[in-house]
């Protein structure tokens, strides 16, 4: 074995040289790896006794891409494209032996090799658009030459991955290797040598490009489709430009065009936001002072309440292979809940997402019961009964009697005081909020709500359970609405005021959609059902003039065919597409008159600032109170739970990118015009004065006890 450098080694197996990259965690193409590869390829290439070269990786994966931590720093030679050129131009056959996740620059490097073999579980893709860039080391030029132009457009613009089998079928992989990858790849290499196979350079292939050249309209079609789906993202469109260059320009010029496009994308705000978010998401899994890694997987759980949320939570657990006892005291509700679960699984099977035997296996994991005593074997219990403190307390008193001593006692409450619920047990240290989002089997976000008394090990196990269910768990403290809904309320309150002061629902919703949200506030309210908020307002003695009026008129939202908007099954845009209803706009004008509010025109920028800046201000208070650990956690919550556009990095990153002083000053203007509710948070004031950022602010630890923070109602 000869060590090339700290990350790359070169060994010999008869006449085959093996270059091994060992650069944890994911063998990214850092400077050291690039340097080592160039040297190893040169050394093996010059050695007259070497007849073929393998490139393989140690650890869990082949190269997972460029080293993202190097983005935005001055580039250091050799660049990835130079490494790939050295491989492609080597006079001896080079074979990539791949396993794990072959992504981005990793796949581009493999495409520069003359042959590619893979372990059966390998996954391959060019996910660069997820980081706001396009493949920048020849991926847009070589992939279409191998898999065809339309397939390459689809793979690159959607960042989707191929299984090894699909890659084999698409011609991206030459052979699958069962058993020991390197041994199998060595055999493959010997065959290449013995059979004197040609040095296949992807760059020289033209057959797929010729076909596409005869069909230039395919690019316009692809652009239209991507523009519809990607809501303002620029990278997928840039990727199509680059692939079009592959079709119409000689290889070197195509590479040059790709380089220009990637350079522009790397410095874009979208890419900065997406890269920020990549690391924010990973950081949200880490809790200072708590070891969250080494936790045994949950095997048995219980869910109490087989309603909307309980059913979805039971599915999330069963999907993760956990046996679930689903308990509802009402046998009919239990039956109904199970029926819905089965129907959901069968729908997935019908769409090809799972097989009939998967459906049976998942259903077999869910055991129905009408007795709370059946929580006794569960390691985790998730309560999802009606939202009522006394009811939840009685359930917790009961499960305290039956649950294992080490069980996690979780509640899915979205508004109640978890400390109070915990007080109904003799083990408040085991009680934690597990706030799933609806539909719980689909939504990735899980707010893990720690009270002042929840133990560290329960926190660690709850976070691990979130990951086991393939959710994105984020730890938060207790307060009214926790992190996500508390910020949501700040936005809803503004939306209500805006329509009283001059805007209309369609304008407010359009501003949010133009910003990148999948849906506006009012269409979202219609979808959820306006009666939910109506009931809560009545319980809390609150009013919302327009919403209350709509509910009184029976306009409860989509399910009633009318809410803020009208819905028509015959609508060519779709039965769920909102239609502006003049009756509602008239009702709003009347409500303004009744309140003596002088309406004035509001432009889109004003509406955007009125909606988003109070959310940022509320988030600043959340950080200041230590209800969230880091600004990034708030961003993760809003991106995964509420559809904040990823390419804007979440509310905190967005605020940092605008500049906190600018936001503070605008809030002060709103405060002057509309009152105290807009008063900038103390943390925002301080960071704005210091020229600081939310990203640079750390609370260190969550607040120890519940903050008595009523959301400005
Ligand atoms: N560069 C630098 N660090 C990376 C990285 C990369 N490309 N990919 C992952 N990491 C780091 C993560 O930050 C994390 O670090 P941490 O432990 O300090 O938090 C660690 O590796 C493990 O990552 P995950 O927690 O995500 O581990 P998983 O096992 O869940 O997933 C993965 C592994 C599928 C490889 C996933 O990390 C991933 O998708 N990575 C990004 C892949 C990617 O986007 N590649 C393209 C990069 S852009 C490019 O190649 C440009 C080219 O065209 C020139
Ligand atoms: P739901 O009304 O659909 O279901 C509640 C179920 O609990 C019913 O099937 C009922 O029979 C059962 N139940 C009532 N008392 C029980 C008891 N003592 N023991 C066992 N089962 C009992 O309610 P939903 O919407 O599923 O909400 C459940 C909880 O989840 C609430 O705390 C709610 O605030 C919370 N939540 C709801 C979200 C939503 O979007 N619906 C989102 C996040 C949290």
PDB file of N, CA, C and O and ligand atoms in Angstrom, residues 25-26 28 64-69 71 80 101 103-106 108 127-128 131 133-137 278-279 282 286, ligand 1:
ATOM      1  N   UNK A  25     -16.830  12.206   6.501  1.00  0.00           N
ATOM      2  CA  UNK A  25     -17.873  11.172   6.595  1.00  0.00           C
ATOM      3  C   UNK A  25     -18.360  10.638   5.244  1.00  0.00           C
ATOM      4  O   UNK A  25     -18.864   9.519   5.192  1.00  0.00           O
ATOM      5  N   UNK A  26     -18.235  11.421   4.147  1.00  0.00           N
ATOM      6  CA  UNK A  26     -18.899  10.977   2.911  1.00  0.00           C
ATOM      7  C   UNK A  26     -17.971  10.993   1.694  1.00  0.00           C
ATOM      8  O   UNK A  26     -18.421  10.997   0.559  1.00  0.00           O
ATOM      9  N   UNK A  28     -16.292  13.315   0.384  1.00  0.00           N
ATOM     10  CA  UNK A  28     -16.504  14.468  -0.501  1.00  0.00           C
ATOM     11  C   UNK A  28     -15.177  14.852  -1.165  1.00  0.00           C
ATOM     12  O   UNK A  28     -14.096  14.567  -0.636  1.00  0.00           O
ATOM     13  N   UNK A  64     -19.707  11.426  -2.292  1.00  0.00           N
ATOM     14  CA  UNK A  64     -21.077  11.969  -2.286  1.00  0.00           C
ATOM     15  C   UNK A  64     -21.130  13.381  -2.856  1.00  0.00           C
ATOM     16  O   UNK A  64     -22.130  14.069  -2.711  1.00  0.00           O
ATOM     17  N   UNK A  65     -20.057  13.839  -3.481  1.00  0.00           N
ATOM     18  CA  UNK A  65     -20.118  15.141  -4.147  1.00  0.00           C
ATOM     19  C   UNK A  65     -18.938  16.020  -3.830  1.00  0.00           C
ATOM     20  O   UNK A  65     -17.984  15.604  -3.154  1.00  0.00           O
ATOM     21  N   UNK A  66     -19.025  17.245  -4.341  1.00  0.00           N
ATOM     22  CA  UNK A  66     -18.023  18.256  -3.996  1.00  0.00           C
ATOM     23  C   UNK A  66     -18.108  18.500  -2.492  1.00  0.00           C
ATOM     24  O   UNK A  66     -19.109  18.174  -1.858  1.00  0.00           O
ATOM     25  N   UNK A  67     -17.063  19.076  -1.919  1.00  0.00           N
ATOM     26  CA  UNK A  67     -17.090  19.404  -0.490  1.00  0.00           C
ATOM     27  C   UNK A  67     -17.831  20.736  -0.326  1.00  0.00           C
ATOM     28  O   UNK A  67     -17.316  21.792  -0.678  1.00  0.00           O
ATOM     29  N   UNK A  68     -19.041  20.642   0.207  1.00  0.00           N
ATOM     30  CA  UNK A  68     -19.902  21.838   0.248  1.00  0.00           C
ATOM     31  C   UNK A  68     -19.307  22.906   1.172  1.00  0.00           C
ATOM     32  O   UNK A  68     -19.565  24.093   0.991  1.00  0.00           O
ATOM     33  N   UNK A  69     -18.483  22.482   2.132  1.00  0.00           N
ATOM     34  CA  UNK A  69     -17.903  23.483   3.040  1.00  0.00           C
ATOM     35  C   UNK A  69     -16.897  24.375   2.299  1.00  0.00           C
ATOM     36  O   UNK A  69     -16.537  25.438   2.789  1.00  0.00           O
ATOM     37  N   UNK A  71     -17.522  25.688  -0.671  1.00  0.00           N
ATOM     38  CA  UNK A  71     -18.245  26.633  -1.544  1.00  0.00           C
ATOM     39  C   UNK A  71     -18.108  28.050  -0.993  1.00  0.00           C
ATOM     40  O   UNK A  71     -18.156  28.266   0.201  1.00  0.00           O
ATOM     41  N   UNK A  80     -12.206  20.012  -9.579  1.00  0.00           N
ATOM     42  CA  UNK A  80     -12.786  18.678  -9.845  1.00  0.00           C
ATOM     43  C   UNK A  80     -12.716  18.352 -11.341  1.00  0.00           C
ATOM     44  O   UNK A  80     -12.405  17.225 -11.742  1.00  0.00           O
ATOM     45  N   UNK A 101     -24.080   6.350  -1.716  1.00  0.00           N
ATOM     46  CA  UNK A 101     -24.771   7.393  -2.481  1.00  0.00           C
ATOM     47  C   UNK A 101     -23.756   8.122  -3.355  1.00  0.00           C
ATOM     48  O   UNK A 101     -22.924   8.879  -2.865  1.00  0.00           O
ATOM     49  N   UNK A 103     -23.207  10.860  -5.561  1.00  0.00           N
ATOM     50  CA  UNK A 103     -23.963  12.085  -5.828  1.00  0.00           C
ATOM     51  C   UNK A 103     -23.062  13.197  -6.368  1.00  0.00           C
ATOM     52  O   UNK A 103     -21.862  13.233  -6.081  1.00  0.00           O
ATOM     53  N   UNK A 104     -23.685  14.103  -7.126  1.00  0.00           N
ATOM     54  CA  UNK A 104     -22.997  15.312  -7.570  1.00  0.00           C
ATOM     55  C   UNK A 104     -21.648  15.005  -8.199  1.00  0.00           C
ATOM     56  O   UNK A 104     -21.522  14.139  -9.083  1.00  0.00           O
ATOM     57  N   UNK A 105     -20.610  15.713  -7.696  1.00  0.00           N
ATOM     58  CA  UNK A 105     -19.257  15.525  -8.223  1.00  0.00           C
ATOM     59  C   UNK A 105     -18.809  14.068  -8.192  1.00  0.00           C
ATOM     60  O   UNK A 105     -17.949  13.668  -8.986  1.00  0.00           O
ATOM     61  N   UNK A 106     -19.397  13.261  -7.317  1.00  0.00           N
ATOM     62  CA  UNK A 106     -19.050  11.836  -7.249  1.00  0.00           C
ATOM     63  C   UNK A 106     -19.496  11.123  -8.514  1.00  0.00           C
ATOM     64  O   UNK A 106     -18.733  10.356  -9.116  1.00  0.00           O
ATOM     65  N   UNK A 108     -20.212  12.692 -11.296  1.00  0.00           N
ATOM     66  CA  UNK A 108     -19.502  13.323 -12.422  1.00  0.00           C
ATOM     67  C   UNK A 108     -18.129  12.680 -12.605  1.00  0.00           C
ATOM     68  O   UNK A 108     -17.680  12.444 -13.717  1.00  0.00           O
ATOM     69  N   UNK A 127     -27.783  15.902  -7.446  1.00  0.00           N
ATOM     70  CA  UNK A 127     -28.748  16.681  -6.667  1.00  0.00           C
ATOM     71  C   UNK A 127     -28.382  18.157  -6.546  1.00  0.00           C
ATOM     72  O   UNK A 127     -28.899  18.848  -5.673  1.00  0.00           O
ATOM     73  N   UNK A 128     -27.498  18.652  -7.419  1.00  0.00           N
ATOM     74  CA  UNK A 128     -26.992  20.021  -7.244  1.00  0.00           C
ATOM     75  C   UNK A 128     -28.086  21.072  -7.143  1.00  0.00           C
ATOM     76  O   UNK A 128     -27.926  22.063  -6.424  1.00  0.00           O
ATOM     77  N   UNK A 131     -29.010  22.478  -3.974  1.00  0.00           N
ATOM     78  CA  UNK A 131     -28.108  23.476  -3.376  1.00  0.00           C
ATOM     79  C   UNK A 131     -28.114  24.761  -4.200  1.00  0.00           C
ATOM     80  O   UNK A 131     -27.251  25.623  -4.038  1.00  0.00           O
ATOM     81  N   UNK A 133     -27.470  25.133  -7.324  1.00  0.00           N
ATOM     82  CA  UNK A 133     -26.481  25.191  -8.409  1.00  0.00           C
ATOM     83  C   UNK A 133     -26.817  24.122  -9.450  1.00  0.00           C
ATOM     84  O   UNK A 133     -27.846  23.467  -9.348  1.00  0.00           O
ATOM     85  N   UNK A 134     -25.949  23.989 -10.441  1.00  0.00           N
ATOM     86  CA  UNK A 134     -26.113  22.893 -11.399  1.00  0.00           C
ATOM     87  C   UNK A 134     -24.840  22.061 -11.346  1.00  0.00           C
ATOM     88  O   UNK A 134     -23.822  22.537 -10.820  1.00  0.00           O
ATOM     89  N   UNK A 135     -24.869  20.849 -11.853  1.00  0.00           N
ATOM     90  CA  UNK A 135     -23.634  20.071 -11.866  1.00  0.00           C
ATOM     91  C   UNK A 135     -22.545  20.898 -12.553  1.00  0.00           C
ATOM     92  O   UNK A 135     -22.768  21.440 -13.634  1.00  0.00           O
ATOM     93  N   UNK A 136     -21.388  20.987 -11.931  1.00  0.00           N
ATOM     94  CA  UNK A 136     -20.368  21.911 -12.437  1.00  0.00           C
ATOM     95  C   UNK A 136     -19.087  21.223 -12.872  1.00  0.00           C
ATOM     96  O   UNK A 136     -18.084  21.883 -13.128  1.00  0.00           O
ATOM     97  N   UNK A 137     -19.101  19.915 -12.932  1.00  0.00           N
ATOM     98  CA  UNK A 137     -17.886  19.218 -13.359  1.00  0.00           C
ATOM     99  C   UNK A 137     -18.222  18.269 -14.503  1.00  0.00           C
ATOM    100  O   UNK A 137     -17.829  17.115 -14.533  1.00  0.00           O
ATOM    101  N   UNK A 278     -28.938  23.451   4.094  1.00  0.00           N
ATOM    102  CA  UNK A 278     -28.364  22.088   4.145  1.00  0.00           C
ATOM    103  C   UNK A 278     -27.704  21.880   5.515  1.00  0.00           C
ATOM    104  O   UNK A 278     -27.937  20.876   6.186  1.00  0.00           O
ATOM    105  N   UNK A 279     -26.909  22.830   5.941  1.00  0.00           N
ATOM    106  CA  UNK A 279     -26.203  22.668   7.221  1.00  0.00           C
ATOM    107  C   UNK A 279     -27.138  22.938   8.411  1.00  0.00           C
ATOM    108  O   UNK A 279     -27.017  22.290   9.451  1.00  0.00           O
ATOM    109  N   UNK A 282     -28.953  19.799   9.260  1.00  0.00           N
ATOM    110  CA  UNK A 282     -28.124  18.811   9.952  1.00  0.00           C
ATOM    111  C   UNK A 282     -27.801  19.251  11.372  1.00  0.00           C
ATOM    112  O   UNK A 282     -27.745  18.453  12.294  1.00  0.00           O
ATOM    113  N   UNK A 286     -28.591  18.169  16.328  1.00  0.00           N
ATOM    114  CA  UNK A 286     -27.598  18.110  17.410  1.00  0.00           C
ATOM    115  C   UNK A 286     -28.040  18.979  18.585  1.00  0.00           C
ATOM    116  O   UNK A 286     -28.364  20.145  18.397  1.00  0.00           O
TER     117      UNK A 286
HETATM  118  N1  LIG B   1     -19.701  18.166   1.535  1.00  0.00           N
HETATM  119  C1  LIG B   1     -19.351  18.369   2.816  1.00  0.00           C
HETATM  120  N2  LIG B   1     -19.934  17.754   3.862  1.00  0.00           N
HETATM  121  C2  LIG B   1     -20.923  16.891   3.568  1.00  0.00           C
HETATM  122  C3  LIG B   1     -21.350  16.636   2.262  1.00  0.00           C
HETATM  123  C4  LIG B   1     -20.689  17.316   1.205  1.00  0.00           C
HETATM  124  N3  LIG B   1     -21.012  17.099  -0.078  1.00  0.00           N
HETATM  125  N4  LIG B   1     -22.355  15.742   2.298  1.00  0.00           N
HETATM  126  C5  LIG B   1     -22.550  15.439   3.586  1.00  0.00           C
HETATM  127  N5  LIG B   1     -21.686  16.132   4.361  1.00  0.00           N
HETATM  128  C6  LIG B   1     -21.544  16.052   5.830  1.00  0.00           C
HETATM  129  C7  LIG B   1     -22.777  16.542   6.539  1.00  0.00           C
HETATM  130  O1  LIG B   1     -22.741  17.940   6.726  1.00  0.00           O
HETATM  131  C8  LIG B   1     -22.702  15.780   7.836  1.00  0.00           C
HETATM  132  O2  LIG B   1     -21.748  16.437   8.643  1.00  0.00           O
HETATM  133  P1  LIG B   1     -21.932  16.461  10.233  1.00  0.00           P
HETATM  134  O3  LIG B   1     -21.879  15.037  10.664  1.00  0.00           O
HETATM  135  O4  LIG B   1     -20.799  17.297  10.675  1.00  0.00           O
HETATM  136  O5  LIG B   1     -23.273  17.091  10.474  1.00  0.00           O
HETATM  137  C9  LIG B   1     -22.096  14.444   7.435  1.00  0.00           C
HETATM  138  O6  LIG B   1     -21.480  14.676   6.153  1.00  0.00           O
HETATM  139  C10 LIG B   1     -23.096  13.334   7.278  1.00  0.00           C
HETATM  140  O7  LIG B   1     -24.151  13.792   6.444  1.00  0.00           O
HETATM  141  P2  LIG B   1     -25.669  13.377   6.715  1.00  0.00           P
HETATM  142  O8  LIG B   1     -26.018  13.634   8.133  1.00  0.00           O
HETATM  143  O9  LIG B   1     -26.488  14.021   5.661  1.00  0.00           O
HETATM  144  O10 LIG B   1     -25.554  11.802   6.506  1.00  0.00           O
HETATM  145  P3  LIG B   1     -26.536  10.811   5.790  1.00  0.00           P
HETATM  146  O11 LIG B   1     -25.891   9.500   5.887  1.00  0.00           O
HETATM  147  O12 LIG B   1     -27.935  11.002   6.272  1.00  0.00           O
HETATM  148  O13 LIG B   1     -26.563  11.257   4.231  1.00  0.00           O
HETATM  149  C11 LIG B   1     -25.671  11.913   2.096  1.00  0.00           C
HETATM  150  C12 LIG B   1     -25.419  11.164   3.435  1.00  0.00           C
HETATM  151  C13 LIG B   1     -26.783  11.197   1.308  1.00  0.00           C
HETATM  152  C14 LIG B   1     -24.401  11.884   1.312  1.00  0.00           C
HETATM  153  C15 LIG B   1     -26.130  13.350   2.409  1.00  0.00           C
HETATM  154  O14 LIG B   1     -25.232  13.923   3.330  1.00  0.00           O
HETATM  155  C16 LIG B   1     -26.194  14.246   1.207  1.00  0.00           C
HETATM  156  O15 LIG B   1     -27.171  14.232   0.487  1.00  0.00           O
HETATM  157  N6  LIG B   1     -25.148  15.065   1.021  1.00  0.00           N
HETATM  158  C17 LIG B   1     -25.123  16.051  -0.017  1.00  0.00           C
HETATM  159  C18 LIG B   1     -24.824  15.448  -1.342  1.00  0.00           C
HETATM  160  C19 LIG B   1     -24.753  16.518  -2.399  1.00  0.00           C
HETATM  161  O16 LIG B   1     -25.525  17.449  -2.434  1.00  0.00           O
HETATM  162  N7  LIG B   1     -23.786  16.361  -3.299  1.00  0.00           N
HETATM  163  C20 LIG B   1     -23.600  17.331  -4.346  1.00  0.00           C
HETATM  164  C21 LIG B   1     -22.680  18.366  -3.827  1.00  0.00           C
HETATM  165  S1  LIG B   1     -22.517  19.692  -4.978  1.00  0.00           S
HETATM  166  C22 LIG B   1     -21.439  19.101  -6.133  1.00  0.00           C
HETATM  167  O17 LIG B   1     -21.057  17.974  -6.099  1.00  0.00           O
HETATM  168  C23 LIG B   1     -21.007  20.105  -7.148  1.00  0.00           C
HETATM  169  C24 LIG B   1     -20.410  19.443  -8.344  1.00  0.00           C
HETATM  170  O18 LIG B   1     -21.318  19.436  -9.387  1.00  0.00           O
HETATM  171  C25 LIG B   1     -19.172  20.153  -8.781  1.00  0.00           C
END
